Amino acid sequence: MGARARQFYIIVFSFLTLLALSSAFQGKKQYKPCKSLILFFHDIIYNGKNAANATSAIVAAPEGANLTILAGQFHFGNIAVFDDPITLDNNLHSKPVGRAQGLYIYDTKNTFTAWLGFAFVLNSTDHQGTINFLGADPILAKSRDISIVGGTGDFFMHRGVATIMTDAFEGEVYFRLRLHIKFYECW
Amino acid sequence: MGARARQFYIIVFSFLTLLALSSAFQGKKQYKPCKSLILFFHDIIYNGKNAANATSAIVAAPEGANLTILAGQFHFGNIAVFDDPITLDNNLHSKPVGRAQGLYIYDTKNTFTAWLGFAFVLNSTDHQGTINFLGADPILAKSRDISIVGGTGDFFMHRGVATIMTDAFEGEVYFRLRLHIKFYECW
Amino acid sequence: MGARARQFYIIVFSFLTLLALSSAFQGKKQYKPCKSLILFFHDIIYNGKNAANATSAIVAAPEGANLTILAGQFHFGNIAVFDDPITLDNNLHSKPVGRAQGLYIYDTKNTFTAWLGFAFVLNSTDHQGTINFLGADPILAKSRDISIVGGTGDFFMHRGVATIMTDAFEGEVYFRLRLHIKFYECW
């Protein structure tokens, strides 16, 4: 085998190896976001005693449950309405850059899952506009994805996926979510 | 008229006829899905007696109604939260391939219609990921379309339309829907 | 400087001036809708006395509130389900071209804002199909944008933005919204 041919085989072999490795490690295409943001929001659930600080309230409950204590069976059937501050870091007392507004619904009887429908209403020097989210949230999973189905203002017509992580969870009164917002359709 | 000219007129005439026929039979463009699925889901509404089997519960009702009996006026004002098994066929007892999670809202006083907001959370050897649905459901129509507004995992960024058919309806406790999921934007 | 060079500088200078002006007046790209509609819808909230005319009803409320009077703190926590007539003009008694169906949720304690999830179900000689809306509605703003996340029938797979204006607001029983529906993705 001449030097040229050997060189050729080495190149082809390296290429095939890379191909095999990449398909082993990464089952499907990876897309790069055209825009991304990391934001936190903070939810303080009304429990009958914290009216001044609460940012959300239970407004519907299954039979036998009430509106100040989350329902017994993994909160199945509770609907909460929220208006939560959004911050750039994980500090509840940081200056908010907007509000997360909408609802979450506990929707399973034998584990903690929720359905989320809400908007980010951003109003800062960096971002003016809204982002609309929708999706299933298997709360106990370390990281879970919901859909970004539209936006307005700076986020006009954007679509994408948001990866949620529970950044803090204190009793049944406070939780903080970290959203990695990844837009794959920008305008 | 020469042979050439005659031939020309025949071609033009045939073309116009085809055009007229096609616009008569099919008012608008037909798109072919880039991916499609047929799945069933099963809803057993809690009625005060079936706590063990129920997969959904009434959590909101209009004034005067309660949470174990669907409201009088075509159930107007009832919100139900559900976590329903999804199966590949119409058998409630088939092995589930995922869960349909979210809410439906009866929203008309003089007929049966609903507004749906829910996710399919699929977790099988064939499909891993979520599909987000939204739309009006005129329940009594044989077939009706809702929007698929986003997805994650195997359905990353997908959009489409789902055609719903009521596959079974037993009293006011059980119903089964057949969803023909058609994606027109795949990634 | 020769005549050619002077001409060149004039052209470059004019171009830069135009560029500066356009970026000053219009911070971002302007898109032209591929389709647009202006429609009105009319909401008559059930207050315990207007059962015959009411087109919406409060179905969830925070602790201490009831289902015939909107809750005290800027209606925070109220969920209303609606089936409202859609008209081409601002007259409640014009022939409806469809129904607006879904829910709105009052979601702030210190001002009037809502989260909207609803469909337009259009059924007229001009339009057959549904349009799905989602978004935050800062009610007191003169004009606000929500997302159009999907559609069916004539609006198959459409996406866009709807600009809402409150066209009338009478006590806490009747309001009328004007929607400027702008599609930027048509199929």
Coordinates of C-alpha atoms in Angstrom, one line a residue:
Chain A
M1 CA 0.0 0.0 0.0
G2 CA 1.5 3.4 -1.0
A3 CA 1.7 6.4 1.3
R4 CA -1.2 8.1 -0.5
A5 CA -3.5 5.1 -0.1
R6 CA -2.5 4.7 3.6
Q7 CA -3.3 8.4 4.3
F8 CA -6.7 8.0 2.6
Y9 CA -7.6 4.9 4.7
I10 CA -6.6 6.7 7.9
I11 CA -8.8 9.7 7.0
V12 CA -11.8 7.4 6.2
F13 CA -11.3 5.4 9.3
S14 CA -11.1 8.4 11.6
F15 CA -14.2 9.8 10.0
L16 CA -16.2 6.6 10.5
T17 CA -15.0 6.4 14.1
L18 CA -16.1 9.9 14.8
L19 CA -19.5 9.2 13.2
A20 CA -20.0 6.0 15.3
L21 CA -19.0 7.9 18.5
S22 CA -21.3 10.8 17.8
S23 CA -24.3 8.6 17.1
A24 CA -23.6 6.6 20.2
F25 CA -23.4 9.6 22.5
Q26 CA -26.1 11.7 20.9
G27 CA -29.2 9.9 19.6
K28 CA -30.6 12.8 17.7
K29 CA -29.8 16.1 16.1
Q30 CA -28.7 18.9 18.4
Y31 CA -29.9 22.3 17.6
K32 CA -28.3 25.5 18.8
P33 CA -30.6 28.2 20.2
C34 CA -30.8 31.5 18.3
K35 CA -31.3 33.2 21.7
S36 CA -31.2 32.0 25.3
L37 CA -31.9 33.4 28.8
I38 CA -31.6 32.0 32.3
L39 CA -34.2 33.4 34.7
F40 CA -35.6 32.5 38.1
F41 CA -39.0 32.9 39.5
H42 CA -40.3 32.7 43.1
D43 CA -43.6 31.4 44.3
I44 CA -45.0 32.0 47.7
I45 CA -48.3 30.1 48.2
Y46 CA -51.1 31.6 50.2
N47 CA -51.7 29.4 53.3
G48 CA -54.2 31.5 55.2
K49 CA -51.6 33.4 57.2
N50 CA -49.2 35.0 54.7
A51 CA -51.5 37.3 52.7
A52 CA -49.0 40.1 52.6
N53 CA -46.2 38.1 51.0
A54 CA -48.1 35.4 49.1
T55 CA -47.7 35.6 45.3
S56 CA -50.0 32.7 44.5
A57 CA -53.3 31.3 45.7
I58 CA -55.1 28.0 45.5
V59 CA -58.3 28.8 43.7
A60 CA -59.7 25.3 43.0
A61 CA -59.5 22.0 44.8
P62 CA -61.0 18.6 44.6
E63 CA -64.0 17.5 46.7
G64 CA -63.2 17.6 50.4
A65 CA -60.2 19.9 50.1
N66 CA -60.0 23.6 50.9
L67 CA -58.2 26.7 49.5
T68 CA -55.5 27.2 52.1
I69 CA -54.0 23.7 52.3
L70 CA -52.8 21.8 49.3
A71 CA -54.9 18.7 48.7
G72 CA -53.9 15.4 50.2
Q73 CA -53.3 13.1 47.3
F74 CA -50.2 14.7 45.8
H75 CA -52.3 17.9 45.6
F76 CA -54.2 16.3 42.7
G77 CA -56.9 18.7 41.5
N78 CA -55.4 21.9 43.0
I79 CA -55.3 24.9 40.7
A80 CA -53.1 27.8 41.7
V81 CA -53.0 31.2 40.1
F82 CA -49.8 33.1 40.4
D83 CA -48.1 36.4 39.9
D84 CA -44.5 35.7 40.7
P85 CA -41.4 38.0 40.6
I86 CA -38.8 37.0 38.0
T87 CA -35.1 37.7 38.9
L88 CA -31.8 37.3 37.2
D89 CA -30.3 35.3 40.1
N90 CA -31.6 33.0 42.8
N91 CA -32.3 35.7 45.3
L92 CA -35.9 36.4 46.1
H93 CA -35.0 39.9 47.0
S94 CA -33.2 40.9 43.8
K95 CA -34.7 43.6 41.7
P96 CA -37.4 41.8 39.6
V97 CA -37.1 42.0 35.8
G98 CA -40.7 41.0 35.3
R99 CA -43.5 38.8 36.4
A100 CA -44.4 35.2 35.8
Q101 CA -48.2 35.1 35.5
G102 CA -50.6 32.2 35.0
L103 CA -51.6 28.9 36.6
Y104 CA -50.3 25.6 37.6
I105 CA -52.4 22.5 38.1
Y106 CA -51.4 19.4 40.1
D107 CA -52.6 16.6 38.0
T108 CA -51.5 13.2 39.3
K109 CA -52.8 11.2 42.2
N110 CA -49.7 9.1 42.8
T111 CA -46.8 11.5 42.3
F112 CA -46.1 15.2 42.0
T113 CA -46.7 16.4 38.5
A114 CA -48.2 19.7 37.2
W115 CA -49.5 21.2 34.0
L116 CA -48.3 24.8 33.5
G117 CA -49.8 27.6 31.5
F118 CA -48.2 30.9 32.1
A119 CA -46.5 34.0 30.6
F120 CA -43.3 35.8 31.4
V121 CA -44.0 39.5 31.3
L122 CA -40.5 41.1 31.1
N123 CA -40.0 44.8 31.6
S124 CA -36.4 45.7 32.1
T125 CA -33.7 47.7 30.3
D126 CA -32.6 44.4 28.6
H127 CA -36.0 42.9 27.7
Q128 CA -39.4 44.2 26.9
G129 CA -42.1 41.7 25.9
T130 CA -43.8 38.5 26.8
I131 CA -43.0 34.8 26.5
N132 CA -45.8 32.2 26.5
F133 CA -45.1 28.8 28.1
L134 CA -47.1 25.6 28.2
G135 CA -46.3 22.1 29.3
A136 CA -46.2 19.1 31.6
D137 CA -44.0 19.4 34.6
P138 CA -42.9 16.1 36.3
I139 CA -41.9 18.1 39.4
L140 CA -39.6 15.5 41.0
A141 CA -37.4 15.1 37.9
K142 CA -34.2 17.1 38.2
S143 CA -34.7 18.8 34.9
R144 CA -37.8 18.9 32.6
D145 CA -38.7 20.6 29.4
I146 CA -41.8 22.6 28.5
S147 CA -42.7 24.4 25.3
I148 CA -42.4 28.1 24.5
V149 CA -45.3 28.5 22.1
G150 CA -45.1 32.2 21.3
G151 CA -44.0 35.6 22.3
T152 CA -44.5 39.4 21.8
G153 CA -42.4 42.5 21.9
D154 CA -38.7 41.5 21.9
F155 CA -39.8 37.9 21.7
F156 CA -42.2 38.5 18.7
M157 CA -43.2 35.1 17.3
H158 CA -40.4 33.3 19.0
R159 CA -40.7 29.6 19.8
G160 CA -38.5 27.3 21.8
V161 CA -38.1 25.0 24.8
A162 CA -37.5 25.9 28.4
T163 CA -35.7 23.6 30.8
I164 CA -37.0 23.9 34.3
M165 CA -35.0 23.0 37.5
T166 CA -36.4 23.3 41.0
D167 CA -33.8 25.6 42.6
A168 CA -35.4 25.6 46.0
F169 CA -38.3 24.1 47.7
E170 CA -39.2 25.1 51.3
G171 CA -42.0 23.2 52.9
E172 CA -45.2 23.8 51.0
V173 CA -45.0 27.6 51.0
Y174 CA -42.0 28.7 48.9
F175 CA -40.4 27.3 45.7
R176 CA -38.1 28.8 43.2
L177 CA -37.7 27.6 39.6
R178 CA -34.7 28.1 37.3
L179 CA -35.7 28.4 33.7
H180 CA -33.2 28.0 30.9
I181 CA -35.2 29.6 28.1
K182 CA -33.9 28.4 24.7
F183 CA -35.4 29.9 21.5
Y184 CA -34.9 28.0 18.3
E185 CA -37.1 30.2 16.2
C186 CA -36.2 33.9 16.4
W187 CA -37.6 36.7 14.3
Chain B
M1 CA -57.2 25.7 -37.5
G2 CA -53.9 23.7 -38.0
A3 CA -53.0 20.5 -36.1
R4 CA -50.5 22.3 -33.9
A5 CA -53.1 24.9 -32.9
R6 CA -55.7 22.3 -32.2
Q7 CA -53.3 20.3 -30.0
F8 CA -52.5 23.5 -28.1
Y9 CA -56.2 24.3 -27.4
I10 CA -56.8 20.7 -26.2
I11 CA -53.9 21.0 -23.8
V12 CA -55.0 24.4 -22.4
F13 CA -58.7 23.2 -22.1
S14 CA -57.7 20.0 -20.3
F15 CA -55.6 22.0 -17.9
L16 CA -58.4 24.5 -17.1
T17 CA -60.8 21.6 -16.6
L18 CA -58.5 19.9 -14.1
L19 CA -58.0 23.2 -12.3
A20 CA -61.7 23.8 -12.0
L21 CA -62.3 20.3 -10.8
S22 CA -59.6 20.4 -8.2
S23 CA -60.8 23.7 -6.8
A24 CA -64.3 22.4 -6.7
F25 CA -63.4 19.2 -4.8
Q26 CA -60.7 20.6 -2.6
G27 CA -61.1 24.1 -1.4
K28 CA -57.6 24.4 -0.1
K29 CA -54.1 23.0 -0.2
Q30 CA -53.6 19.6 1.3
Y31 CA -50.5 19.0 3.4
K32 CA -48.9 15.7 4.2
P33 CA -47.8 15.2 7.8
C34 CA -44.1 14.7 8.3
K35 CA -45.0 12.3 11.2
S36 CA -48.2 10.9 12.5
L37 CA -49.5 8.8 15.4
I38 CA -52.8 7.4 16.4
L39 CA -53.3 7.1 20.2
F40 CA -56.3 6.7 22.6
F41 CA -56.8 8.1 26.0
H42 CA -59.3 7.1 28.7
D43 CA -61.0 9.4 31.2
I44 CA -62.8 8.1 34.3
I45 CA -64.4 11.0 36.1
Y46 CA -64.6 11.0 39.9
N47 CA -68.3 10.9 40.9
G48 CA -67.9 10.5 44.7
K49 CA -67.9 6.7 44.6
N50 CA -65.1 5.7 42.3
A51 CA -62.0 7.2 44.0
A52 CA -59.9 4.1 43.3
N53 CA -60.4 4.1 39.5
A54 CA -61.0 7.7 38.7
T55 CA -58.4 9.4 36.5
S56 CA -60.0 12.9 36.5
A57 CA -61.8 15.1 39.0
I58 CA -64.1 18.1 38.8
V59 CA -62.3 20.9 40.6
A60 CA -64.3 23.9 39.7
A61 CA -68.0 24.4 39.1
P62 CA -70.4 27.3 38.6
E63 CA -72.5 28.7 41.4
G64 CA -74.9 26.1 42.8
A65 CA -73.1 23.1 41.4
N66 CA -70.8 20.7 43.2
L67 CA -67.7 18.7 42.6
T68 CA -69.1 15.2 42.2
I69 CA -71.9 15.8 39.7
L70 CA -71.3 17.6 36.4
A71 CA -73.2 20.8 36.3
G72 CA -76.7 21.0 34.9
Q73 CA -76.5 23.4 31.9
F74 CA -74.4 21.2 29.6
H75 CA -71.8 21.2 32.4
F76 CA -71.1 24.8 31.6
G77 CA -68.4 26.1 34.0
N78 CA -67.0 22.8 35.1
I79 CA -63.2 22.4 35.1
A80 CA -61.8 18.9 35.3
V81 CA -58.2 18.0 35.9
F82 CA -57.0 14.7 34.5
D83 CA -54.2 12.2 34.4
D84 CA -55.4 9.7 31.9
P85 CA -53.7 6.6 30.5
I86 CA -52.7 6.6 26.8
T87 CA -52.9 3.4 24.9
L88 CA -52.1 2.2 21.4
D89 CA -55.5 0.7 20.9
N90 CA -59.0 1.2 22.3
N91 CA -58.7 -1.1 25.3
L92 CA -58.6 0.6 28.7
H93 CA -56.6 -2.3 30.0
S94 CA -53.8 -2.2 27.4
K95 CA -50.4 -1.4 28.6
P96 CA -50.2 2.5 28.8
V97 CA -47.5 4.2 26.6
G98 CA -47.9 7.4 28.6
R99 CA -50.3 9.8 30.3
A100 CA -52.5 12.6 29.1
Q101 CA -52.3 15.4 31.7
G102 CA -54.1 18.7 31.9
L103 CA -57.6 20.1 32.0
Y104 CA -60.8 20.4 30.2
I105 CA -63.4 23.0 30.6
Y106 CA -67.0 22.8 29.6
D107 CA -67.7 26.2 28.1
T108 CA -71.1 26.4 26.5
K109 CA -74.6 26.7 28.1
N110 CA -76.6 25.3 25.2
T111 CA -74.6 22.5 23.8
F112 CA -71.6 20.3 24.8
T113 CA -68.3 22.0 24.0
A114 CA -65.0 22.1 25.8
W115 CA -61.7 23.9 25.8
L116 CA -58.7 21.6 26.2
G117 CA -55.3 22.3 27.5
F118 CA -53.2 19.2 28.0
A119 CA -49.9 17.4 27.3
F120 CA -49.2 13.9 26.2
V121 CA -46.3 12.6 28.3
L122 CA -45.0 9.6 26.3
N123 CA -42.7 7.1 27.8
S124 CA -42.4 3.9 25.8
T125 CA -39.7 2.2 23.8
D126 CA -41.1 3.9 20.7
H127 CA -41.6 7.5 22.0
Q128 CA -40.0 9.6 24.7
G129 CA -41.1 13.1 25.0
T130 CA -44.1 15.4 25.4
I131 CA -46.7 16.9 23.0
N132 CA -48.6 20.0 23.9
F133 CA -52.2 20.4 22.8
L134 CA -54.7 23.3 22.9
G135 CA -58.0 24.0 21.4
A136 CA -61.8 24.1 21.2
D137 CA -63.6 20.8 21.2
P138 CA -67.1 20.8 19.9
I139 CA -67.7 17.4 21.6
L140 CA -70.8 16.3 19.6
A141 CA -69.1 16.7 16.2
K142 CA -67.9 13.3 14.8
S143 CA -64.4 14.7 14.3
R144 CA -62.8 17.9 15.4
D145 CA -59.4 19.5 15.2
I146 CA -57.2 21.0 17.9
S147 CA -53.7 22.5 17.7
I148 CA -50.4 20.9 18.6
V149 CA -48.4 23.9 19.7
G150 CA -45.1 22.4 20.7
G151 CA -43.3 19.4 21.9
T152 CA -40.1 18.2 23.7
G153 CA -37.9 15.1 23.5
D154 CA -38.7 13.1 20.4
F155 CA -41.2 15.8 19.5
F156 CA -38.8 18.7 20.0
M157 CA -40.3 21.9 18.5
H158 CA -43.0 19.9 16.6
R159 CA -46.2 21.6 15.5
G160 CA -49.4 20.1 14.0
V161 CA -53.0 19.4 14.3
A162 CA -54.8 16.5 16.1
T163 CA -58.1 15.2 15.0
I164 CA -60.2 14.0 17.9
M165 CA -63.0 11.4 17.7
T166 CA -65.0 10.2 20.6
D167 CA -64.4 6.5 20.6
A168 CA -66.6 5.6 23.5
F169 CA -68.9 7.5 25.9
E170 CA -70.4 5.7 28.8
G171 CA -72.8 7.7 30.9
E172 CA -71.1 10.5 32.6
V173 CA -68.3 8.5 34.1
Y174 CA -66.1 7.1 31.2
F175 CA -65.1 8.4 27.8
R176 CA -62.4 7.4 25.4
L177 CA -60.9 9.7 22.8
R178 CA -59.0 8.7 19.6
L179 CA -56.4 11.2 18.6
H180 CA -54.9 11.2 15.2
I181 CA -51.8 13.3 15.8
K182 CA -50.4 14.9 12.6
F183 CA -47.2 16.8 12.7
Y184 CA -46.6 19.3 9.9
E185 CA -43.5 20.8 11.3
C186 CA -40.9 18.2 12.4
W187 CA -37.3 19.0 13.5
Chain C
M1 CA -11.9 66.3 -4.6
G2 CA -13.1 65.3 -8.0
A3 CA -16.8 65.2 -9.1
R4 CA -16.9 61.3 -8.9
A5 CA -15.5 61.3 -5.4
R6 CA -18.0 64.0 -4.2
Q7 CA -20.9 62.0 -5.7
F8 CA -19.6 58.9 -3.9
Y9 CA -19.5 60.7 -0.5
I10 CA -23.0 62.1 -1.0
I11 CA -24.4 58.7 -1.6
V12 CA -22.6 57.1 1.3
F13 CA -23.6 59.9 3.6
S14 CA -27.3 59.7 2.5
F15 CA -27.3 56.0 3.1
L16 CA -25.8 56.3 6.6
T17 CA -28.3 59.1 7.5
L18 CA -31.2 56.9 6.4
L19 CA -29.9 54.0 8.4
A20 CA -29.5 56.1 11.5
L21 CA -33.0 57.5 11.1
S22 CA -34.6 54.1 10.5
S23 CA -32.9 52.6 13.6
A24 CA -33.9 55.6 15.7
F25 CA -37.6 55.5 14.7
Q26 CA -38.0 51.7 14.6
G27 CA -36.1 49.7 17.1
K28 CA -36.6 46.4 15.4
K29 CA -37.7 44.8 12.1
Q30 CA -41.3 45.3 11.1
Y31 CA -43.1 42.3 9.7
K32 CA -46.1 42.5 7.5
P33 CA -48.9 40.0 8.3
C34 CA -49.7 37.5 5.6
K35 CA -53.4 37.7 6.7
S36 CA -55.2 39.9 9.2
L37 CA -58.7 40.2 10.7
I38 CA -60.4 42.6 13.1
L39 CA -63.1 41.0 15.3
F40 CA -64.9 42.0 18.5
F41 CA -66.1 39.8 21.3
H42 CA -68.6 40.4 24.0
D43 CA -68.5 39.1 27.6
I44 CA -71.4 39.3 30.0
I45 CA -70.4 38.0 33.4
Y46 CA -72.9 36.1 35.5
N47 CA -73.6 38.0 38.7
G48 CA -76.4 35.9 40.2
K49 CA -79.2 37.8 38.5
N50 CA -78.5 37.7 34.7
A51 CA -78.6 33.9 34.0
A52 CA -80.5 34.4 30.7
N53 CA -78.0 36.8 29.2
A54 CA -74.7 35.9 30.8
T55 CA -72.0 34.5 28.5
S56 CA -69.4 33.8 31.2
A57 CA -69.3 32.6 34.8
I58 CA -66.9 32.8 37.6
V59 CA -66.0 29.1 38.4
A60 CA -63.1 29.5 40.8
A61 CA -62.3 32.1 43.5
P62 CA -59.7 32.6 46.2
E63 CA -60.5 31.8 49.8
G64 CA -63.3 33.9 51.2
A65 CA -64.7 35.0 47.8
N66 CA -67.8 33.6 46.0
L67 CA -68.9 32.8 42.5
T68 CA -71.2 35.7 41.8
I69 CA -69.1 38.7 42.8
L70 CA -65.5 39.2 41.4
A71 CA -63.0 38.9 44.2
G72 CA -61.9 42.0 46.2
Q73 CA -58.2 42.3 45.5
F74 CA -58.3 43.2 41.8
H75 CA -60.2 39.9 41.3
F76 CA -56.9 38.0 42.0
G77 CA -57.6 34.3 41.8
N78 CA -60.9 34.4 39.9
I79 CA -61.2 32.0 37.0
A80 CA -64.0 32.7 34.5
V81 CA -65.2 30.4 31.8
F82 CA -66.7 32.0 28.7
D83 CA -68.6 31.4 25.5
D84 CA -68.8 34.8 24.0
P85 CA -70.3 35.9 20.7
I86 CA -67.8 37.3 18.1
T87 CA -69.0 40.0 15.8
L88 CA -67.5 42.0 12.9
D89 CA -68.4 45.4 14.5
N90 CA -68.7 46.7 18.0
N91 CA -72.5 46.0 18.3
L92 CA -73.4 43.2 20.7
H93 CA -76.5 42.5 18.7
S94 CA -74.8 42.1 15.3
K95 CA -75.1 38.6 13.8
P96 CA -72.3 36.6 15.4
V97 CA -69.6 35.1 13.1
G98 CA -68.5 32.7 15.8
R99 CA -67.8 32.1 19.5
A100 CA -64.8 33.0 21.7
Q101 CA -64.5 30.0 24.1
G102 CA -62.1 29.4 26.9
L103 CA -61.1 31.0 30.2
Y104 CA -59.6 34.1 31.7
I105 CA -57.8 34.3 35.1
Y106 CA -57.3 37.4 37.1
D107 CA -53.7 37.0 38.3
T108 CA -52.4 40.1 40.1
K109 CA -53.2 41.4 43.6
N110 CA -52.2 45.0 43.0
T111 CA -53.5 45.8 39.5
F112 CA -55.8 44.3 36.8
T113 CA -54.1 41.7 34.7
A114 CA -55.3 38.4 33.3
W115 CA -54.0 35.3 31.7
L116 CA -56.0 34.2 28.7
G117 CA -56.4 30.8 27.1
F118 CA -59.2 30.6 24.5
A119 CA -60.2 29.8 21.0
F120 CA -62.1 31.6 18.3
V121 CA -64.5 29.2 16.7
L122 CA -65.4 30.9 13.4
N123 CA -68.4 29.7 11.4
S124 CA -69.4 32.2 8.8
T125 CA -69.4 32.4 5.0
D126 CA -66.1 34.1 5.2
H127 CA -64.3 31.9 7.7
Q128 CA -64.5 28.3 8.9
G129 CA -62.0 27.2 11.4
T130 CA -60.5 27.9 14.8
I131 CA -57.8 30.2 16.1
N132 CA -56.0 29.4 19.4
F133 CA -54.8 32.3 21.6
L134 CA -52.7 32.4 24.7
G135 CA -51.1 35.2 26.7
A136 CA -50.8 37.8 29.4
D137 CA -53.3 40.6 29.3
P138 CA -52.4 43.8 31.3
I139 CA -56.0 44.9 31.1
L140 CA -55.4 48.6 31.8
A141 CA -53.0 49.1 29.0
K142 CA -54.6 50.7 26.0
S143 CA -53.3 48.0 23.7
R144 CA -51.6 44.7 24.5
D145 CA -50.4 41.7 22.5
I146 CA -51.1 38.0 23.0
S147 CA -49.8 35.0 21.0
I148 CA -51.7 33.1 18.3
V149 CA -50.3 29.7 18.8
G150 CA -52.1 27.6 16.2
G151 CA -55.2 27.2 14.1
T152 CA -57.4 24.7 12.2
G153 CA -59.6 24.8 9.1
D154 CA -59.0 28.1 7.2
F155 CA -56.4 28.9 9.8
F156 CA -54.6 25.6 9.6
M157 CA -51.2 25.8 11.3
H158 CA -51.3 29.6 11.4
R159 CA -49.3 31.6 13.9
G160 CA -49.3 35.2 14.8
V161 CA -50.0 38.0 17.3
A162 CA -53.3 39.5 18.3
T163 CA -53.5 43.1 19.6
I164 CA -56.3 43.5 22.1
M165 CA -58.0 46.8 22.9
T166 CA -60.8 47.2 25.5
D167 CA -63.5 48.6 23.4
A168 CA -66.1 48.9 26.2
F169 CA -66.2 48.3 29.9
E170 CA -69.5 48.7 31.7
G171 CA -69.4 48.1 35.4
E172 CA -68.3 44.6 36.2
V173 CA -70.9 42.9 34.1
Y174 CA -70.1 43.7 30.4
F175 CA -66.9 44.2 28.5
R176 CA -66.1 44.1 24.8
L177 CA -62.7 43.4 23.4
R178 CA -61.4 44.4 19.9
L179 CA -58.9 41.9 18.5
H180 CA -56.6 42.8 15.7
I181 CA -55.6 39.3 14.6
K182 CA -52.3 39.4 12.6
F183 CA -51.0 36.1 11.1
Y184 CA -47.3 36.1 10.3
E185 CA -47.2 32.4 9.4
C186 CA -49.9 31.4 6.9
W187 CA -50.1 28.0 5.2

